[in-house]
mmCIF file of C-alpha atoms in Angstrom:
data_model
loop_
_atom_site.group_PDB
_atom_site.id
_atom_site.type_symbol
_atom_site.label_atom_id
_atom_site.label_comp_id
_atom_site.label_asym_id
_atom_site.label_seq_id
_atom_site.Cartn_x
_atom_site.Cartn_y
_atom_site.Cartn_z
ATOM 1 C CA MET A 25 0.098 0.052 -0.104
ATOM 2 C CA PHE A 26 2.557 2.854 1.475
ATOM 3 C CA PHE A 27 5.939 1.758 -1.770
ATOM 4 C CA ASP A 28 6.561 3.861 -4.466
ATOM 5 C CA GLY A 29 10.005 3.065 -4.986
ATOM 6 C CA ARG A 30 10.009 5.071 -7.907
ATOM 7 C CA PRO A 31 13.926 6.883 -6.948
ATOM 8 C CA LYS A 32 12.651 10.624 -8.288
ATOM 9 C CA GLU A 33 9.874 10.690 -6.462
ATOM 10 C CA ASP A 34 9.281 13.530 -3.442
ATOM 11 C CA PRO A 35 9.460 11.268 -0.102
ATOM 12 C CA LYS A 36 7.495 13.222 1.503
ATOM 13 C CA LYS A 37 4.675 13.299 -1.633
ATOM 14 C CA VAL A 38 4.903 9.190 -1.053
ATOM 15 C CA LEU A 39 4.831 10.080 2.460
ATOM 16 C CA ALA A 40 1.337 12.282 2.233
ATOM 17 C CA LYS A 41 -0.455 9.285 -0.800
ATOM 18 C CA ALA A 42 0.801 6.184 2.606
ATOM 19 C CA GLU A 43 -0.987 8.891 4.662
ATOM 20 C CA ILE A 44 -4.054 9.092 2.040
ATOM 21 C CA ILE A 45 -4.483 5.591 1.279
ATOM 22 C CA ALA A 46 -4.442 4.864 5.171
ATOM 23 C CA ARG A 47 -7.003 6.941 5.048
ATOM 24 C CA ALA A 48 -9.113 6.189 2.317
ATOM 25 C CA TYR A 49 -8.626 1.808 4.370
ATOM 26 C CA ARG A 50 -10.138 3.065 6.060
ATOM 27 C CA LYS A 51 -13.397 5.023 5.322
ATOM 28 C CA MET A 52 -13.946 1.572 3.963
ATOM 29 C CA ASP A 53 -13.613 -0.353 6.686
ATOM 30 C CA PRO A 54 -12.467 -3.542 5.988
ATOM 31 C CA ALA A 55 -12.647 -6.524 7.648
ATOM 32 C CA ALA A 56 -9.268 -8.166 7.353
ATOM 33 C CA MET A 57 -5.702 -6.598 5.659
ATOM 34 C CA ASN A 58 -3.084 -8.360 5.534
ATOM 35 C CA VAL A 59 0.921 -6.868 5.975
ATOM 36 C CA GLY A 60 2.222 -7.515 2.835
ATOM 37 C CA ASP A 61 6.711 -6.997 2.622
ATOM 38 C CA LEU A 62 6.320 -3.187 0.413
ATOM 39 C CA ASP A 63 3.928 -2.541 3.823
ATOM 40 C CA LEU A 64 6.356 -2.285 5.220
ATOM 41 C CA TYR A 65 8.400 -0.282 2.951
ATOM 42 C CA GLN A 66 7.675 3.412 5.253
ATOM 43 C CA GLY A 67 8.661 1.153 8.553
ATOM 44 C CA LEU A 68 7.543 -0.481 11.155
ATOM 45 C CA ASP A 69 6.526 2.851 13.483
ATOM 46 C CA PHE A 70 4.282 4.387 10.192
ATOM 47 C CA LEU A 71 2.708 1.126 9.946
ATOM 48 C CA LYS A 72 1.562 0.595 13.598
ATOM 49 C CA LYS A 73 0.191 4.286 13.835
ATOM 50 C CA ILE A 74 -1.723 2.912 10.888
ATOM 51 C CA ALA A 75 -2.861 -0.246 12.706
ATOM 52 C CA ALA A 76 -3.789 1.893 15.570
ATOM 53 C CA GLY A 77 -6.383 3.973 13.656
ATOM 54 C CA ASN A 78 -8.085 1.644 13.365
ATOM 55 C CA LEU A 79 -7.154 -0.175 10.507
ATOM 56 C CA PRO A 80 -7.684 -4.133 11.123
ATOM 57 C CA LEU A 81 -4.078 -4.410 9.942
ATOM 58 C CA ILE A 82 -3.084 -8.834 11.096
ATOM 59 C CA SER A 83 -0.169 -10.744 9.812
ATOM 60 C CA SER A 84 0.743 -14.609 11.103
ATOM 61 C CA ASN A 85 4.588 -14.296 10.616
ATOM 62 C CA LEU A 86 6.141 -11.095 10.972
ATOM 63 C CA LEU A 87 7.521 -10.490 14.332
ATOM 64 C CA HIS A 88 9.571 -8.732 17.035
ATOM 65 C CA ARG A 89 12.899 -10.040 16.593
ATOM 66 C CA LYS A 90 13.796 -9.130 20.866
ATOM 67 C CA ASP A 91 11.060 -11.242 21.892
ATOM 68 C CA GLN A 92 9.170 -12.802 18.390
ATOM 69 C CA THR A 93 5.630 -11.437 19.677
ATOM 70 C CA PRO A 94 2.885 -11.307 16.658
ATOM 71 C CA VAL A 95 3.367 -7.190 16.067
ATOM 72 C CA PHE A 96 0.102 -7.462 14.543
ATOM 73 C CA PRO A 97 -2.673 -10.083 15.824
ATOM 74 C CA PRO A 98 -1.986 -12.594 13.971
ATOM 75 C CA TYR A 99 -4.845 -13.851 13.220
ATOM 76 C CA LEU A 100 -9.235 -11.446 13.754
ATOM 77 C CA ILE A 101 -12.830 -13.842 13.435
ATOM 78 C CA ARG A 102 -15.421 -11.948 11.817
ATOM 79 C CA GLU A 103 -18.957 -13.624 12.454
ATOM 80 C CA VAL A 104 -21.183 -12.348 8.417
ATOM 81 C CA ALA A 105 -24.654 -14.017 9.476
ATOM 82 C CA GLY A 106 -24.255 -16.745 11.688
ATOM 83 C CA VAL A 107 -21.159 -17.713 10.126
ATOM 84 C CA ARG A 108 -17.679 -16.860 12.002
ATOM 85 C CA ILE A 109 -14.944 -16.072 9.450
ATOM 86 C CA ALA A 110 -11.768 -16.647 10.801
ATOM 87 C CA PHE A 111 -8.455 -14.534 8.729
ATOM 88 C CA LEU A 112 -4.387 -15.112 9.162
ATOM 89 C CA GLY A 113 -1.565 -13.075 7.217
ATOM 90 C CA LEU A 114 0.705 -14.459 6.096
ATOM 91 C CA LEU A 115 3.904 -12.857 4.304
ATOM 92 C CA ALA A 116 7.398 -13.848 2.591
ATOM 93 C CA PRO A 117 9.671 -14.124 4.712
ATOM 94 C CA HIS A 118 12.322 -12.336 1.883
ATOM 95 C CA LEU A 119 11.948 -8.726 2.994
ATOM 96 C CA ALA A 120 11.604 -7.254 -1.249
ATOM 97 C CA PHE A 121 13.355 -4.276 1.453
ATOM 98 C CA PRO A 122 14.541 -5.199 3.974
ATOM 99 C CA GLY A 123 17.695 -2.226 4.829
ATOM 100 C CA ALA A 124 14.414 0.575 4.878
ATOM 101 C CA SER A 125 13.751 2.328 7.740
ATOM 102 C CA GLY A 126 15.622 -0.235 10.361
ATOM 103 C CA LEU A 127 13.591 -2.447 9.647
ATOM 104 C CA GLU A 128 15.887 -5.629 10.122
ATOM 105 C CA GLU A 129 17.525 -5.512 13.536
ATOM 106 C CA LYS A 130 13.681 -4.608 14.275
ATOM 107 C CA ILE A 131 11.465 -7.481 12.424
ATOM 108 C CA LEU A 132 11.320 -11.412 12.084
ATOM 109 C CA VAL A 133 10.088 -12.622 9.662
ATOM 110 C CA LYS A 134 8.400 -16.697 10.449
ATOM 111 C CA ASN A 135 7.916 -19.661 7.797
ATOM 112 C CA PRO A 136 5.021 -18.869 6.513
ATOM 113 C CA VAL A 137 3.914 -23.023 6.979
ATOM 114 C CA GLU A 138 5.025 -23.372 10.687
ATOM 115 C CA ALA A 139 2.827 -19.386 11.751
ATOM 116 C CA ALA A 140 0.490 -20.903 9.559
ATOM 117 C CA ARG A 141 -0.449 -24.171 11.242
ATOM 118 C CA GLU A 142 0.858 -22.511 14.696
ATOM 119 C CA THR A 143 -2.270 -19.753 14.124
ATOM 120 C CA LEU A 144 -4.804 -22.563 13.181
ATOM 121 C CA SER A 145 -3.902 -25.096 16.176
ATOM 122 C CA LYS A 146 -5.234 -21.304 18.424
ATOM 123 C CA ILE A 147 -8.540 -21.123 16.391
ATOM 124 C CA SER A 148 -8.596 -24.949 16.248
ATOM 125 C CA GLY A 149 -13.249 -24.488 16.959
ATOM 126 C CA GLN A 150 -13.586 -20.630 16.892
ATOM 127 C CA ALA A 151 -14.320 -20.626 13.099
ATOM 128 C CA ASP A 152 -16.683 -21.794 10.873
ATOM 129 C CA LEU A 153 -14.380 -21.085 7.818
ATOM 130 C CA VAL A 154 -10.398 -20.112 7.212
ATOM 131 C CA ILE A 155 -9.651 -17.457 4.966
ATOM 132 C CA LEU A 156 -5.555 -16.882 4.579
ATOM 133 C CA LEU A 157 -4.709 -12.983 3.468
ATOM 134 C CA SER A 158 -1.424 -13.915 1.496
ATOM 135 C CA ASP A 159 1.636 -12.050 0.508
ATOM 136 C CA LEU A 160 3.076 -15.690 -0.779
ATOM 137 C CA GLY A 161 2.476 -15.677 -4.481
ATOM 138 C CA MET A 162 1.010 -17.852 -5.616
ATOM 139 C CA ASN A 163 3.772 -20.986 -5.721
ATOM 140 C CA GLN A 164 4.074 -21.052 -2.170
ATOM 141 C CA ASP A 165 0.848 -20.154 -1.586
ATOM 142 C CA ALA A 166 -0.241 -23.666 -3.123
ATOM 143 C CA ALA A 167 3.083 -25.004 -0.998
ATOM 144 C CA VAL A 168 1.564 -23.893 1.912
ATOM 145 C CA ALA A 169 -2.057 -25.152 0.705
ATOM 146 C CA GLN A 170 -0.507 -28.606 0.336
ATOM 147 C CA ALA A 171 1.705 -28.556 3.684
ATOM 148 C CA VAL A 172 -1.605 -26.847 6.289
ATOM 149 C CA ASP A 173 -4.837 -28.240 6.231
ATOM 150 C CA GLY A 174 -7.739 -26.502 7.138
ATOM 151 C CA ILE A 175 -7.118 -23.449 5.109
ATOM 152 C CA ASP A 176 -10.374 -22.531 2.482
ATOM 153 C CA PHE A 177 -9.606 -20.315 1.152
ATOM 154 C CA ILE A 178 -6.693 -18.206 -0.549
ATOM 155 C CA LEU A 179 -5.820 -14.438 -1.385
ATOM 156 C CA GLY A 180 -3.617 -14.216 -2.809
ATOM 157 C CA GLY A 181 -1.357 -10.867 -3.501
ATOM 158 C CA HIS A 182 1.702 -9.974 -4.296
ATOM 159 C CA GLU A 183 1.927 -10.808 -8.016
ATOM 160 C CA GLY A 184 -1.089 -8.930 -9.217
ATOM 161 C CA ARG A 185 -2.077 -12.323 -11.569
ATOM 162 C CA TYR A 186 -5.293 -11.700 -13.593
ATOM 163 C CA LEU A 187 -6.486 -14.741 -12.026
ATOM 164 C CA GLY A 188 -10.938 -15.526 -13.695
ATOM 165 C CA ARG A 189 -10.801 -18.852 -12.079
ATOM 166 C CA PRO A 190 -9.431 -20.214 -9.512
ATOM 167 C CA ILE A 191 -6.350 -22.531 -8.598
ATOM 168 C CA GLN A 192 -7.468 -25.769 -6.585
ATOM 169 C CA GLN A 193 -5.353 -27.182 -3.669
ATOM 170 C CA GLY A 194 -7.111 -30.372 -2.279
ATOM 171 C CA LYS A 195 -9.316 -28.727 -0.499
ATOM 172 C CA THR A 196 -7.845 -25.290 -0.905
ATOM 173 C CA TYR A 197 -8.720 -22.994 -3.307
ATOM 174 C CA LEU A 198 -6.688 -19.478 -4.395
ATOM 175 C CA PHE A 199 -7.283 -16.861 -5.675
ATOM 176 C CA GLN A 200 -5.052 -13.414 -6.893
ATOM 177 C CA SER A 201 -8.042 -10.170 -8.288
ATOM 178 C CA SER A 202 -4.883 -8.342 -10.200
ATOM 179 C CA GLY A 203 -3.117 -5.654 -9.292
ATOM 180 C CA LYS A 204 -2.923 -1.635 -8.836
ATOM 181 C CA GLY A 205 -5.504 -1.684 -6.798
ATOM 182 C CA MET A 206 -7.521 -2.636 -10.371
ATOM 183 C CA TYR A 207 -9.770 -5.140 -9.845
ATOM 184 C CA VAL A 208 -11.749 -6.075 -7.040
ATOM 185 C CA GLY A 209 -12.623 -9.293 -6.790
ATOM 186 C CA LYS A 210 -15.773 -10.956 -5.293
ATOM 187 C CA LEU A 211 -16.134 -14.780 -3.417
ATOM 188 C CA LYS A 212 -19.530 -15.470 -2.504
ATOM 189 C CA LEU A 213 -20.086 -18.178 -0.822
ATOM 190 C CA THR A 214 -22.982 -20.093 -0.835
ATOM 191 C CA MET A 215 -23.331 -22.064 3.059
ATOM 192 C CA ASP A 216 -25.652 -24.903 2.158
ATOM 193 C CA GLY A 217 -24.445 -27.779 4.803
ATOM 194 C CA PRO A 218 -22.531 -27.499 7.836
ATOM 195 C CA PRO A 219 -19.150 -26.342 7.632
ATOM 196 C CA GLY A 220 -16.819 -27.987 5.329
ATOM 197 C CA PRO A 221 -15.009 -27.898 1.775
ATOM 198 C CA PHE A 222 -16.734 -26.414 -1.143
ATOM 199 C CA LEU A 223 -17.248 -27.126 -4.606
ATOM 200 C CA ASP A 224 -16.621 -24.288 -7.531
ATOM 201 C CA ALA A 225 -20.110 -23.065 -8.727
ATOM 202 C CA GLY A 226 -19.331 -21.368 -12.023
ATOM 203 C CA LYS A 227 -16.677 -24.865 -12.917
ATOM 204 C CA ALA A 228 -18.517 -25.817 -15.814
ATOM 205 C CA ASP A 229 -18.596 -22.310 -17.062
ATOM 206 C CA HIS A 230 -14.446 -22.902 -17.447
ATOM 207 C CA ILE A 231 -14.549 -25.217 -18.696
ATOM 208 C CA MET A 232 -16.640 -24.327 -21.169
ATOM 209 C CA LYS A 233 -15.700 -21.574 -22.352
ATOM 210 C CA GLU A 234 -11.803 -23.289 -21.800
ATOM 211 C CA ILE A 235 -14.285 -25.472 -24.871
ATOM 212 C CA GLN A 236 -14.670 -22.490 -26.904
ATOM 213 C CA GLY A 237 -10.833 -21.622 -27.189
ATOM 214 C CA ILE A 238 -10.245 -25.118 -28.291
ATOM 215 C CA ASP A 239 -13.450 -24.881 -30.927
ATOM 216 C CA ARG A 240 -11.136 -21.173 -31.903
ATOM 217 C CA GLN A 241 -7.552 -22.866 -32.210
ATOM 218 C CA ILE A 242 -9.665 -26.146 -33.887
ATOM 219 C CA ARG A 243 -11.030 -24.499 -36.590
ATOM 220 C CA TYR A 244 -7.809 -22.242 -37.234
ATOM 221 C CA TYR A 245 -5.564 -25.139 -37.830
ATOM 222 C CA GLN A 246 -8.210 -26.181 -40.023
ATOM 223 C CA GLN A 247 -7.726 -24.284 -41.798
ATOM 224 C CA PRO A 248 -4.520 -24.684 -44.503
ATOM 225 C CA LYS A 249 -1.882 -22.212 -44.525
ATOM 226 C CA PRO A 250 0.730 -21.935 -46.829
ATOM 227 C CA ALA A 251 4.416 -21.833 -43.989
ATOM 228 C CA GLN A 252 2.640 -24.303 -41.083
ATOM 229 C CA SER A 253 3.265 -28.284 -42.563
ATOM 230 C CA PRO A 254 -0.650 -30.699 -42.724
ATOM 231 C CA GLU A 255 1.557 -33.553 -40.422
ATOM 232 C CA HIS A 256 1.542 -30.089 -37.455
ATOM 233 C CA ALA A 257 -1.597 -28.907 -38.240
ATOM 234 C CA ASN A 258 -3.239 -32.985 -37.922
ATOM 235 C CA ARG A 259 -1.422 -33.932 -34.792
ATOM 236 C CA THR A 260 -2.149 -30.235 -33.429
ATOM 237 C CA LEU A 261 -5.747 -30.905 -34.195
ATOM 238 C CA GLN A 262 -5.343 -34.634 -32.084
ATOM 239 C CA HIS A 263 -3.870 -32.695 -29.820
ATOM 240 C CA LEU A 264 -6.321 -30.222 -28.900
ATOM 241 C CA ASN A 265 -9.096 -32.631 -30.266
ATOM 242 C CA ASN A 266 -7.942 -34.965 -27.297
ATOM 243 C CA ARG A 267 -8.030 -32.006 -24.554
ATOM 244 C CA LYS A 268 -11.827 -31.410 -25.609
ATOM 245 C CA ALA A 269 -12.451 -34.440 -25.326
ATOM 246 C CA ARG A 270 -11.922 -34.070 -22.398
ATOM 247 C CA LEU A 271 -12.991 -31.241 -20.497
ATOM 248 C CA GLN A 272 -16.360 -31.737 -21.990
ATOM 249 C CA GLN A 273 -16.776 -35.543 -20.033
ATOM 250 C CA GLU A 274 -15.496 -33.254 -16.881
ATOM 251 C CA LEU A 275 -18.323 -31.011 -17.650
ATOM 252 C CA LYS A 276 -20.489 -33.610 -17.861
ATOM 253 C CA GLN A 277 -18.705 -34.839 -14.767
ATOM 254 C CA VAL A 278 -19.858 -31.755 -13.260
ATOM 255 C CA LYS A 279 -22.923 -30.822 -14.222
ATOM 256 C CA GLU A 280 -24.826 -34.423 -12.669
ATOM 257 C CA SER A 281 -22.804 -33.884 -9.273
ATOM 258 C CA PRO A 282 -25.139 -32.011 -6.736
ATOM 259 C CA SER A 283 -26.063 -28.421 -6.251
ATOM 260 C CA LYS A 284 -26.210 -28.545 -3.301
ATOM 261 C CA GLY A 285 -24.077 -28.397 -0.387
ATOM 262 C CA ASN A 286 -21.291 -25.349 0.628
ATOM 263 C CA ARG A 287 -20.141 -23.636 -3.157
ATOM 264 C CA PHE A 288 -18.592 -20.406 -4.532
ATOM 265 C CA LEU A 289 -18.419 -17.641 -7.437
ATOM 266 C CA TRP A 290 -15.916 -16.107 -7.703
ATOM 267 C CA SER A 291 -15.911 -12.862 -10.594
ATOM 268 C CA LEU A 292 -13.377 -10.013 -11.446
ATOM 269 C CA HIS A 293 -14.538 -6.595 -11.696
ATOM 270 C CA ALA A 294 -12.789 -4.074 -12.715
ATOM 271 C CA LEU A 295 -12.408 -0.831 -11.204
ATOM 272 C CA GLU A 296 -12.847 1.272 -14.305
ATOM 273 C CA VAL A 297 -12.148 4.709 -14.443
ATOM 274 C CA SER A 298 -15.406 6.302 -15.592
ATOM 275 C CA ILE A 299 -16.752 4.849 -11.646
ATOM 276 C CA PRO A 300 -17.250 8.047 -10.355
ATOM 277 C CA GLU A 301 -14.272 9.330 -7.290
ATOM 278 C CA ASP A 302 -15.419 9.636 -3.462
ATOM 279 C CA PRO A 303 -15.187 13.177 -3.231
ATOM 280 C CA GLU A 304 -14.114 13.030 0.358
ATOM 281 C CA VAL A 305 -11.116 10.659 -1.360
ATOM 282 C CA ARG A 306 -10.743 13.399 -3.716
ATOM 283 C CA LYS A 307 -10.178 16.267 -1.449
ATOM 284 C CA TRP A 308 -7.851 15.394 0.715
ATOM 285 C CA ILE A 309 -5.474 13.708 -3.065
ATOM 286 C CA GLU A 310 -6.305 17.585 -3.819
ATOM 287 C CA GLU A 311 -4.875 19.155 -0.073
ATOM 288 C CA ALA A 312 -2.353 17.318 -0.056
ATOM 289 C CA GLY A 313 -1.991 18.966 -3.798
ATOM 290 C CA ILE A 314 -0.939 15.472 -5.174
ATOM 291 C CA GLN A 315 -1.534 15.837 -9.209
ATOM 292 C CA ARG A 316 -0.688 13.153 -10.169
ATOM 293 C CA ASP A 317 1.128 9.167 -9.321
ATOM 294 C CA MET B 14 -23.086 -30.275 49.374
ATOM 295 C CA GLY B 15 -25.372 -32.847 47.082
ATOM 296 C CA ARG B 16 -27.496 -29.966 45.597
ATOM 297 C CA PHE B 17 -24.420 -27.718 44.328
ATOM 298 C CA VAL B 18 -22.591 -30.795 42.897
ATOM 299 C CA ILE B 19 -25.466 -31.029 40.310
ATOM 300 C CA PHE B 20 -25.053 -27.119 40.239
ATOM 301 C CA LEU B 21 -21.910 -27.509 39.810
ATOM 302 C CA PHE B 22 -22.298 -30.978 36.871
ATOM 303 C CA LEU B 23 -25.390 -29.089 34.943
ATOM 304 C CA MET B 24 -23.480 -25.707 33.862
ATOM 305 C CA GLY B 25 -20.390 -28.390 32.924
ATOM 306 C CA ILE B 26 -22.976 -29.628 30.509
ATOM 307 C CA VAL B 27 -24.227 -25.656 29.516
ATOM 308 C CA PHE B 28 -20.156 -24.908 28.954
ATOM 309 C CA ALA B 29 -19.004 -28.750 26.606
ATOM 310 C CA LEU B 30 -22.025 -28.255 24.664
ATOM 311 C CA PRO B 31 -21.141 -27.428 21.453
ATOM 312 C CA PRO B 32 -21.938 -23.689 19.361
ATOM 313 C CA ALA B 33 -24.532 -23.436 17.168
ATOM 314 C CA PRO B 34 -24.254 -24.556 13.216
ATOM 315 C CA PRO B 35 -23.498 -21.379 11.275
ATOM 316 C CA ALA B 36 -27.797 -21.041 9.217
ATOM 317 C CA VAL B 37 -28.014 -22.858 6.130
ATOM 318 C CA GLY B 38 -29.002 -21.189 2.753
ATOM 319 C CA VAL B 39 -25.978 -18.474 3.898
ATOM 320 C CA GLU B 40 -24.693 -16.312 1.008
ATOM 321 C CA ILE B 41 -22.062 -14.366 1.825
ATOM 322 C CA ASN B 42 -19.841 -11.682 -0.641
ATOM 323 C CA LEU B 43 -15.762 -10.356 -0.030
ATOM 324 C CA LEU B 44 -14.883 -8.730 -1.346
ATOM 325 C CA HIS B 45 -10.394 -8.561 -2.933
ATOM 326 C CA SER B 46 -8.637 -6.301 -3.717
ATOM 327 C CA ASN B 47 -4.257 -5.865 -3.668
ATOM 328 C CA ASN B 48 -1.048 -4.122 -4.626
ATOM 329 C CA VAL B 49 -2.221 -0.633 -4.430
ATOM 330 C CA THR B 50 1.412 -0.311 -4.402
ATOM 331 C CA GLY B 51 0.962 3.580 -3.712
ATOM 332 C CA TYR B 52 -0.970 4.559 -6.873
ATOM 333 C CA LEU B 53 -3.630 7.499 -5.744
ATOM 334 C CA PHE B 54 -4.590 7.700 -8.855
ATOM 335 C CA PRO B 55 -7.109 4.956 -10.941
ATOM 336 C CA CYS B 56 -5.227 3.020 -12.994
ATOM 337 C CA PRO B 57 -6.024 2.313 -16.700
ATOM 338 C CA THR B 58 -7.810 -1.541 -16.294
#
């Protein structure tokens, strides 16, 4: 949130922007916010001041170096419509700017898998649903999902991937919502049973879209082209048709499976430039004398 | 003493009961955004 690494940027302007971003987040009233490594760029004292101003910052693996106590709450539990949702937060052990504002001397980042296991054991029985907010990146998210039982969803970041459909790792679903605040990811949960694994209600749509994409490629390779050998085209067509057949079989299974039970639907929504700005936030930006990024 | 013991036993049963399960048929929407990276002005999507 608070990082702008462009070398020629005025540090006072960067700090002013960080404070405006923090105010804007407070206005949005989030349920939970995970600390990422770039959020530490303004220093630990700045982040603690931000958190004290009623921003729900969490981190399950950011510790004080001195006594290895958590810098922020390792988790939050929010109850929504009778469902207790636990939020955990993780960042990667290798900080992008370990020397920034004397961070290395003040903090250490615990191994994410160990921290996740420890936090889950603390909250055992207190939550119906566990969501990990992660700044680890997709590969490490998958490693955590594989190593740690009990996480339902991982809402990831750090890389800013545009993921229109989740990646499944065992019983855990992994998501990312693109980057730079350009999109918001919406995870719609329908709980039709006791707490337990979820099914992807959008899976049939994803498969159909993939089949449509394959059909387009099949039409392309069916048309003879001077620079393309017939053997190569035939091999490609065979591969595409095999893939299409597997997907059609998978689609049939998905459509035949029960539609009841806990399920989710994931979608990404563009925060278009055409969406009206919040006038109060606009005013803060103008008062700070900031006209452009 | 006997009545006191029964009272404690009953209290133990109440506290040992699991919490009520969440209501079924519930829909919850979660919105997630990340990596604002210090931008105040909208980035083109």
